[in-house]
PDB file of C-alpha atoms and ligand atoms in Angstrom:
ATOM      1  CA  MET A   1      42.286  -0.604   8.237  1.00 91.00           C
ATOM      2  CA  LYS A   2      43.003  -0.676  11.750  1.00 94.00           C
ATOM      3  CA  CYS A   3      44.793  -4.015  13.043  1.00 94.00           C
ATOM      4  CA  PRO A   4      42.422  -5.653  15.608  1.00 94.00           C
ATOM      5  CA  LEU A   5      45.689  -6.815  17.598  1.00 95.00           C
ATOM      6  CA  CYS A   6      48.017  -3.947  17.540  1.00 97.00           C
ATOM      7  CA  GLU A   7      45.835  -0.929  16.144  1.00 94.00           C
ATOM      8  CA  SER A   8      48.436  -0.057  13.693  1.00 95.00           C
ATOM      9  CA  LEU A   9      46.761   1.565  10.467  1.00 95.00           C
ATOM     10  CA  ASN A  10      49.192   0.036   7.949  1.00 96.00           C
ATOM     11  CA  ASP A  11      48.228  -3.147   6.343  1.00 96.00           C
ATOM     12  CA  LYS A  12      48.293  -4.818   3.060  1.00 96.00           C
ATOM     13  CA  VAL A  13      45.524  -6.970   1.167  1.00 96.00           C
ATOM     14  CA  ILE A  14      46.764 -10.323   0.689  1.00 95.00           C
ATOM     15  CA  GLU A  15      43.837 -11.748  -1.168  1.00 93.00           C
ATOM     16  CA  SER A  16      40.414 -10.198  -2.394  1.00 94.00           C
ATOM     17  CA  ARG A  17      37.521 -12.523  -3.342  1.00 91.00           C
ATOM     18  CA  GLN A  18      34.008 -11.722  -4.561  1.00 87.00           C
ATOM     19  CA  ASN A  19      31.072 -13.811  -3.510  1.00 82.00           C
ATOM     20  CA  ILE A  20      29.101 -15.634  -6.056  1.00 77.00           C
ATOM     21  CA  SER A  21      26.372 -12.978  -6.528  1.00 73.00           C
ATOM     22  CA  GLY A  22      28.960 -10.291  -6.739  1.00 75.00           C
ATOM     23  CA  THR A  23      27.277  -8.290  -3.733  1.00 74.00           C
ATOM     24  CA  SER A  24      30.222  -8.339  -1.451  1.00 84.00           C
ATOM     25  CA  ILE A  25      33.995  -8.745  -1.446  1.00 91.00           C
ATOM     26  CA  ARG A  26      36.057 -10.380   1.304  1.00 92.00           C
ATOM     27  CA  ARG A  27      39.710  -9.166   1.811  1.00 94.00           C
ATOM     28  CA  ARG A  28      42.363 -10.965   3.789  1.00 95.00           C
ATOM     29  CA  ARG A  29      44.766  -8.327   5.229  1.00 96.00           C
ATOM     30  CA  GLU A  30      48.049  -8.493   6.953  1.00 97.00           C
ATOM     31  CA  CYS A  31      49.052  -5.964   9.421  1.00 97.00           C
ATOM     32  CA  SER A  32      52.414  -4.412   8.276  1.00 97.00           C
ATOM     33  CA  ALA A  33      53.401  -3.656  11.985  1.00 97.00           C
ATOM     34  CA  CYS A  34      52.715  -7.107  13.768  1.00 97.00           C
ATOM     35  CA  GLY A  35      51.817  -9.410  10.775  1.00 96.00           C
ATOM     36  CA  TYR A  36      48.480 -10.289  12.220  1.00 96.00           C
ATOM     37  CA  ARG A  37      46.084 -11.471   9.568  1.00 95.00           C
ATOM     38  CA  PHE A  38      42.406 -10.371   9.641  1.00 95.00           C
ATOM     39  CA  THR A  39      39.254 -10.257   7.277  1.00 93.00           C
ATOM     40  CA  SER A  40      37.208  -7.242   6.137  1.00 93.00           C
ATOM     41  CA  TYR A  41      34.097  -7.166   4.005  1.00 89.00           C
ATOM     42  CA  GLU A  42      32.916  -4.778   1.522  1.00 89.00           C
ATOM     43  CA  LYS A  43      29.382  -4.276   0.638  1.00 81.00           C
ATOM     44  CA  VAL A  44      27.324  -2.264  -1.732  1.00 74.00           C
ATOM     45  CA  GLU A  45      25.161   0.413   0.278  1.00 70.00           C
ATOM     46  CA  GLU A  46      21.521  -0.101  -0.963  1.00 73.00           C
ATOM     47  CA  VAL A  47      19.161   2.513   0.270  1.00 79.00           C
ATOM     48  CA  PRO A  48      15.779   1.915  -1.446  1.00 84.00           C
ATOM     49  CA  LEU A  49      14.021   4.984  -2.965  1.00 89.00           C
ATOM     50  CA  MET A  50      10.890   5.924  -1.150  1.00 93.00           C
ATOM     51  CA  VAL A  51       7.738   7.628  -2.836  1.00 92.00           C
ATOM     52  CA  VAL A  52       6.184  10.197  -0.576  1.00 93.00           C
ATOM     53  CA  LYS A  53       2.586  10.175  -0.846  1.00 87.00           C
ATOM     54  CA  LYS A  54       0.181  13.083  -0.358  1.00 82.00           C
ATOM     55  CA  ASP A  55      -0.569  11.922   3.011  1.00 88.00           C
ATOM     56  CA  GLU A  56       2.878  11.943   3.933  1.00 91.00           C
ATOM     57  CA  THR A  57       3.143   8.189   4.060  1.00 93.00           C
ATOM     58  CA  ARG A  58       6.009   6.551   2.334  1.00 93.00           C
ATOM     59  CA  GLN A  59       6.168   3.412   0.113  1.00 91.00           C
ATOM     60  CA  PRO A  60       9.178   1.790  -1.571  1.00 90.00           C
ATOM     61  CA  PHE A  61       9.178   2.935  -5.235  1.00 90.00           C
ATOM     62  CA  ASP A  62       7.763   0.228  -7.288  1.00 88.00           C
ATOM     63  CA  LEU A  63       8.289   0.184 -11.111  1.00 85.00           C
ATOM     64  CA  LYS A  64       5.449  -2.339 -11.504  1.00 86.00           C
ATOM     65  CA  LYS A  65       2.803  -0.215  -9.889  1.00 84.00           C
ATOM     66  CA  LEU A  66       3.957   2.732 -11.998  1.00 84.00           C
ATOM     67  CA  GLU A  67       3.745   0.545 -15.178  1.00 86.00           C
ATOM     68  CA  ARG A  68       0.189  -0.530 -14.546  1.00 84.00           C
ATOM     69  CA  GLY A  69      -0.856   3.043 -14.272  1.00 81.00           C
ATOM     70  CA  ILE A  70       0.936   3.954 -17.587  1.00 87.00           C
ATOM     71  CA  GLN A  71      -0.750   0.799 -19.186  1.00 87.00           C
ATOM     72  CA  ARG A  72      -4.319   2.143 -18.318  1.00 86.00           C
ATOM     73  CA  ALA A  73      -3.467   5.436 -20.201  1.00 88.00           C
ATOM     74  CA  ILE A  74      -2.166   3.815 -23.281  1.00 91.00           C
ATOM     75  CA  GLU A  75      -4.630   1.197 -23.421  1.00 91.00           C
ATOM     76  CA  LYS A  76      -5.519   0.181 -27.265  1.00 93.00           C
ATOM     77  CA  ARG A  77      -3.069   2.957 -28.310  1.00 92.00           C
ATOM     78  CA  PRO A  78      -0.207   2.489 -30.743  1.00 92.00           C
ATOM     79  CA  VAL A  79       2.479   2.495 -28.125  1.00 91.00           C
ATOM     80  CA  SER A  80       4.989  -0.163 -28.127  1.00 90.00           C
ATOM     81  CA  GLN A  81       6.238  -2.086 -25.057  1.00 88.00           C
ATOM     82  CA  VAL A  82       9.689  -0.919 -26.011  1.00 90.00           C
ATOM     83  CA  SER A  83       8.618   2.647 -25.616  1.00 92.00           C
ATOM     84  CA  VAL A  84       6.907   1.966 -22.352  1.00 90.00           C
ATOM     85  CA  ASP A  85       9.946   0.243 -21.070  1.00 88.00           C
ATOM     86  CA  ARG A  86      12.011   3.058 -22.098  1.00 89.00           C
ATOM     87  CA  MET A  87       9.841   5.403 -20.492  1.00 90.00           C
ATOM     88  CA  LEU A  88       9.867   3.463 -17.198  1.00 89.00           C
ATOM     89  CA  HIS A  89      13.609   3.333 -17.175  1.00 86.00           C
ATOM     90  CA  ASP A  90      13.800   7.076 -17.831  1.00 89.00           C
ATOM     91  CA  ILE A  91      11.461   7.870 -15.018  1.00 90.00           C
ATOM     92  CA  GLU A  92      13.202   5.491 -12.668  1.00 87.00           C
ATOM     93  CA  ASP A  93      16.536   7.234 -13.550  1.00 87.00           C
ATOM     94  CA  LYS A  94      15.057  10.829 -12.959  1.00 90.00           C
ATOM     95  CA  ALA A  95      13.393   9.568  -9.682  1.00 90.00           C
ATOM     96  CA  ASN A  96      16.681   8.196  -8.404  1.00 87.00           C
ATOM     97  CA  LEU A  97      18.598  11.347  -9.360  1.00 89.00           C
ATOM     98  CA  LYS A  98      15.784  13.693  -7.759  1.00 90.00           C
ATOM     99  CA  GLY A  99      15.897  11.522  -4.666  1.00 89.00           C
ATOM    100  CA  LYS A 100      19.765  11.100  -4.709  1.00 85.00           C
ATOM    101  CA  SER A 101      20.401  12.520  -1.264  1.00 87.00           C
ATOM    102  CA  SER A 102      17.092  12.135   0.478  1.00 90.00           C
ATOM    103  CA  HIS A 103      16.197   8.665  -1.026  1.00 90.00           C
ATOM    104  CA  GLU A 104      12.741  10.215  -1.527  1.00 94.00           C
ATOM    105  CA  VAL A 105      10.659  11.436  -4.222  1.00 93.00           C
ATOM    106  CA  SER A 106       7.114  12.814  -4.017  1.00 91.00           C
ATOM    107  CA  SER A 107       4.097  11.156  -5.886  1.00 85.00           C
ATOM    108  CA  ILE A 108       3.470  14.613  -7.261  1.00 82.00           C
ATOM    109  CA  ASP A 109       6.791  14.680  -8.994  1.00 87.00           C
ATOM    110  CA  LEU A 110       6.367  11.024 -10.214  1.00 86.00           C
ATOM    111  CA  GLY A 111       3.023  12.096 -11.655  1.00 84.00           C
ATOM    112  CA  GLU A 112       4.630  15.060 -13.441  1.00 84.00           C
ATOM    113  CA  MET A 113       7.254  12.705 -14.986  1.00 88.00           C
ATOM    114  CA  VAL A 114       4.595  10.477 -16.331  1.00 87.00           C
ATOM    115  CA  MET A 115       2.739  13.293 -17.956  1.00 86.00           C
ATOM    116  CA  THR A 116       5.863  14.766 -19.651  1.00 87.00           C
ATOM    117  CA  ARG A 117       6.615  11.425 -20.923  1.00 90.00           C
ATOM    118  CA  LEU A 118       3.215  10.677 -22.169  1.00 89.00           C
ATOM    119  CA  PHE A 119       3.063  13.965 -23.886  1.00 85.00           C
ATOM    120  CA  GLU A 120       5.907  13.038 -25.928  1.00 88.00           C
ATOM    121  CA  LEU A 121       5.036   9.514 -26.693  1.00 89.00           C
ATOM    122  CA  ASP A 122       1.271   9.805 -27.363  1.00 87.00           C
ATOM    123  CA  LYS A 123      -0.987  12.728 -27.353  1.00 83.00           C
ATOM    124  CA  VAL A 124      -4.170  10.593 -26.820  1.00 82.00           C
ATOM    125  CA  SER A 125      -2.610   8.967 -23.807  1.00 86.00           C
ATOM    126  CA  TYR A 126      -1.578  12.265 -22.577  1.00 80.00           C
ATOM    127  CA  VAL A 127      -5.193  13.635 -22.960  1.00 76.00           C
ATOM    128  CA  ARG A 128      -6.709  10.695 -21.116  1.00 78.00           C
ATOM    129  CA  PHE A 129      -4.368  11.401 -18.296  1.00 73.00           C
ATOM    130  CA  ALA A 130      -5.253  15.210 -18.422  1.00 68.00           C
ATOM    131  CA  SER A 131      -8.868  14.672 -18.851  1.00 67.00           C
ATOM    132  CA  VAL A 132      -8.643  12.516 -15.557  1.00 65.00           C
ATOM    133  CA  TYR A 133      -6.754  15.512 -14.058  1.00 55.00           C
ATOM    134  CA  ARG A 134      -9.411  18.082 -15.407  1.00 53.00           C
ATOM    135  CA  HIS A 135     -12.182  15.995 -14.207  1.00 54.00           C
ATOM    136  CA  PHE A 136     -11.169  16.713 -10.640  1.00 49.00           C
ATOM    137  CA  GLU A 137     -11.290  20.040  -9.075  1.00 50.00           C
ATOM    138  CA  ASN A 138      -7.694  20.606  -8.024  1.00 57.00           C
ATOM    139  CA  VAL A 139      -4.313  19.178  -8.187  1.00 58.00           C
ATOM    140  CA  GLU A 140      -4.794  17.399  -4.771  1.00 66.00           C
ATOM    141  CA  GLU A 141      -7.481  15.222  -6.334  1.00 61.00           C
ATOM    142  CA  PHE A 142      -5.011  14.562  -9.176  1.00 60.00           C
ATOM    143  CA  VAL A 143      -2.477  13.543  -6.799  1.00 66.00           C
ATOM    144  CA  LYS A 144      -4.657  10.993  -5.262  1.00 66.00           C
ATOM    145  CA  ILE A 145      -4.955   9.398  -8.578  1.00 58.00           C
ATOM    146  CA  ILE A 146      -1.294   9.166  -8.998  1.00 61.00           C
ATOM    147  CA  ASP A 147      -1.100   7.900  -5.300  1.00 67.00           C
ATOM    148  CA  THR A 148      -2.974   4.843  -6.525  1.00 62.00           C
ATOM    149  CA  PHE A 149      -0.341   3.759  -8.908  1.00 54.00           C
ATOM    150  CA  SER A 150       2.835   5.127  -7.290  1.00 50.00           C
TER     151      SER A 150
HETATM  152 ZN1   ZN B   1      49.056  -5.366  13.981  1.00 52.13          ZN
END
């Protein structure tokens, strides 16, 4: 790191200390050229994943909202909370992977992820979802439904 005094690029870290919450590290550095001591901070770069809705508006990805939508489909079905949690985490992982570079995922993609997992988990829940889908005339209508819980 460039020395603020002599602009030399050679320095050594004398001390590293993490803050209590573990979100940043403070480093005391000493310039190898002039001996000047300075401090640098290291932080995790967090860019929230955004959901792009059909109308092109964006909302932060919200796992709770997604869960509410799924809970509606599995109501009174023998689907354990553990399975739902696993499914949610799986979808979250997939969504993060899909939005790795753009930090965005479409509500259409999210809807497809839910459908795929519901199909594996419980056919009745899947059919509930699918019947909602068929009730509407086209994919766009279905996407509107997904938009309500994504
Ligand atoms: Zn220096």
